[in-house]
């Protein structure tokens, strides 16, 4: 009996050790690739509501991030909006963050964001549906994660850049790098 109890305790400890040793960078982002993107409708800081289905037939780059408190995150939106090279891809960028519309609207206006929906996900339900919280920062918000949805509504690429345990962590990705990933993954 005692040997069986010790064995069970060791198995539980082994499971915890294996879970702790697995890096969240290696989490199964690819498990979402080639699946249908979960639908959503969220309040938009630019006014009204925006749904993924509003862009049916158009590729969409979802950008899950920390929002107003993260200057590089907000600059990411501005730079994607203003990049003629990115615009030539005919991919709609959608920003999704936890902050309320009341918090994001003045910042979006100040920064001149006008063609990228700036959506509020206050309960993080959409972030959870897309499994981006596996890379969340300490306060539970998404870090700096991109999800590319093709024109058929299929997820074709997922990449997080800001997870706390990512040794190459960044809260801003060069637009040219994103263009390369988008082009490569929409061609496949």
Coordinates of N, CA and C in Angstrom, one line a residue, residues 5 35 46 60 75 79 99 101 112 118 124 137 144 146 150 153 173 187:
X5 N 1.2 4.4 -2.8 CA 1.0 5.8 -2.5 C 2.2 6.6 -2.9
X35 N -7.8 25.7 -38.6 CA -9.2 25.5 -38.0 C -10.0 26.8 -38.4
X46 N -13.8 53.0 -32.5 CA -14.0 53.9 -33.6 C -15.5 54.1 -33.8
X60 N -7.8 38.6 -42.7 CA -7.7 39.5 -41.5 C -6.6 39.1 -40.6
X75 N 1.6 51.9 -31.3 CA 2.3 52.3 -32.4 C 2.3 51.2 -33.5
X79 N 1.4 52.0 -37.4 CA 2.4 51.7 -38.4 C 1.8 50.7 -39.4
X99 N -8.9 46.8 -22.7 CA -9.3 48.1 -22.3 C -10.7 48.4 -22.8
X101 N -13.8 50.7 -24.4 CA -13.9 51.6 -25.5 C -13.7 53.1 -25.0
X112 N -4.6 59.0 -34.6 CA -5.0 59.0 -36.0 C -5.4 57.7 -36.5
X118 N -10.5 49.1 -33.5 CA -9.9 49.0 -32.2 C -10.9 48.4 -31.2
X124 N -12.1 39.3 -21.9 CA -11.1 38.5 -22.5 C -11.7 37.2 -23.1
X137 N 0.6 38.3 -20.2 CA 1.5 38.9 -19.2 C 1.0 38.7 -17.8
X144 N 1.4 40.2 -27.1 CA 1.6 40.9 -28.4 C 1.5 39.7 -29.4
X146 N -0.3 37.8 -32.8 CA -1.0 37.9 -34.1 C -1.6 36.6 -34.5
X150 N -7.4 33.6 -43.1 CA -7.5 33.8 -44.5 C -8.9 34.2 -45.0
X153 N -11.9 32.2 -43.8 CA -12.2 32.1 -42.4 C -11.3 31.1 -41.7
X173 N 6.8 44.8 -33.5 CA 7.3 43.9 -34.6 C 7.4 44.8 -35.8
X187 N 0.0 32.5 -49.1 CA 0.3 31.8 -50.3 C 0.1 30.3 -50.2

